[in-house]
Amino acid sequence: AQSVAQPEDQVNVAEGNPLTVKCTYSVSGNPYLFWYVQYPNRGLQFLLKYITGDNLVKGSYGFEAEFNKSQTSFHLKKPSALVSDSALYFCAVRERIGGFKTIFGAGTRLFVKA
Amino acid sequence: ETGVTQTPRHLVMGMTNKKSLKCEQHLGHNAMYWYKQSAKKPLELMFVYNFKEQTENNSVPSRFSPECPNSSHLFLHLHTLQPEDSALYLCASSQDRGQGSSPLHFGNGTRLTVT
């Protein structure tokens, strides 16, 4: 069965510093991997995805993620954090089991301090 | 402005009440989903509809009853709920063309409190 793990409940980083939010996954076939962000009192917003090709994918708001097949990881990164990046981040994997099913990690809360 | 609209934004109901959550998507997508988001728990997939047909029921109790009259509208009918059903209920849609690479588009959710 597919699964997604986000090992950190919370990540704290100072504004201007690089940030990394970790994600590892387990699927039986080739994964479709996604990152979403959730701001307070809002639904989830799509940030970026990996389907195939270049292991480094770029997304919205300056975020990028690196797919590592050998480590089954898909960590979210940003070179310079902003206070406005503070939010809840979800990693997700999509696999075809009958229809398509998206499974989310538990989420990582990012705090960016000014 | 989100292309997926959920109403109401907040709902308080007693355990004996019957209420419905509504979701409408303006994106022309063919798949719609209900997710439950509880504090300190991963998002739980509840139901999936593709071209109005239910393709997934993730062992959801029968006190939750979904309805999908067309590809743009999705309802979640609620009756005799329990306090532990209090959560944020999120609707999402996607355009599935058999590849699974399309992201989900979420509404802002309905915050449900069962008293």
PDB file of C-alpha atoms in Angstrom, chain B residues 9-47:
ATOM      1  CA  ARG B   9     -18.077  27.720   5.791  1.00  0.00           C
ATOM      2  CA  HIS B  10     -19.109  26.879   9.348  1.00  0.00           C
ATOM      3  CA  LEU B  11     -21.762  24.505  10.652  1.00  0.00           C
ATOM      4  CA  VAL B  12     -22.798  23.625  14.194  1.00  0.00           C
ATOM      5  CA  MET B  13     -25.219  20.748  14.530  1.00  0.00           C
ATOM      6  CA  GLY B  14     -26.608  18.512  17.218  1.00  0.00           C
ATOM      7  CA  MET B  15     -26.242  14.763  17.075  1.00  0.00           C
ATOM      8  CA  THR B  16     -29.861  14.283  16.018  1.00  0.00           C
ATOM      9  CA  ASN B  17     -29.819  16.864  13.227  1.00  0.00           C
ATOM     10  CA  LYS B  18     -29.673  16.306   9.490  1.00  0.00           C
ATOM     11  CA  LYS B  19     -27.628  18.711   7.416  1.00  0.00           C
ATOM     12  CA  SER B  20     -25.845  18.800   4.068  1.00  0.00           C
ATOM     13  CA  LEU B  21     -22.532  20.190   2.882  1.00  0.00           C
ATOM     14  CA  LYS B  22     -22.347  21.527  -0.654  1.00  0.00           C
ATOM     15  CA  CYS B  23     -19.439  21.740  -3.063  1.00  0.00           C
ATOM     16  CA  GLU B  24     -19.382  23.268  -6.533  1.00  0.00           C
ATOM     17  CA  GLN B  25     -16.449  23.366  -8.929  1.00  0.00           C
ATOM     18  CA  HIS B  26     -16.167  25.831 -11.801  1.00  0.00           C
ATOM     19  CA  LEU B  27     -13.101  24.256 -13.407  1.00  0.00           C
ATOM     20  CA  GLY B  28     -14.669  21.739 -15.771  1.00  0.00           C
ATOM     21  CA  HIS B  29     -13.095  18.844 -13.891  1.00  0.00           C
ATOM     22  CA  ASN B  30     -14.459  15.327 -14.066  1.00  0.00           C
ATOM     23  CA  ALA B  31     -13.453  14.021 -10.616  1.00  0.00           C
ATOM     24  CA  MET B  32     -14.542  15.237  -7.172  1.00  0.00           C
ATOM     25  CA  TYR B  33     -13.498  14.220  -3.684  1.00  0.00           C
ATOM     26  CA  TRP B  34     -14.430  14.593  -0.023  1.00  0.00           C
ATOM     27  CA  TYR B  35     -11.625  14.694   2.538  1.00  0.00           C
ATOM     28  CA  LYS B  36     -11.832  14.966   6.330  1.00  0.00           C
ATOM     29  CA  GLN B  37      -9.176  16.993   8.149  1.00  0.00           C
ATOM     30  CA  SER B  38      -8.957  16.518  11.906  1.00  0.00           C
ATOM     31  CA  ALA B  39      -6.452  18.118  14.233  1.00  0.00           C
ATOM     32  CA  LYS B  40      -3.131  16.273  14.417  1.00  0.00           C
ATOM     33  CA  LYS B  41      -4.237  13.609  11.922  1.00  0.00           C
ATOM     34  CA  PRO B  42      -3.466  13.136   8.221  1.00  0.00           C
ATOM     35  CA  LEU B  43      -6.112  14.079   5.687  1.00  0.00           C
ATOM     36  CA  GLU B  44      -8.543  11.214   5.325  1.00  0.00           C
ATOM     37  CA  LEU B  45      -9.956  10.465   1.897  1.00  0.00           C
ATOM     38  CA  MET B  46     -13.665   9.751   2.271  1.00  0.00           C
ATOM     39  CA  PHE B  47     -15.242   9.506  -1.178  1.00  0.00           C
TER      40      PHE B  47
END
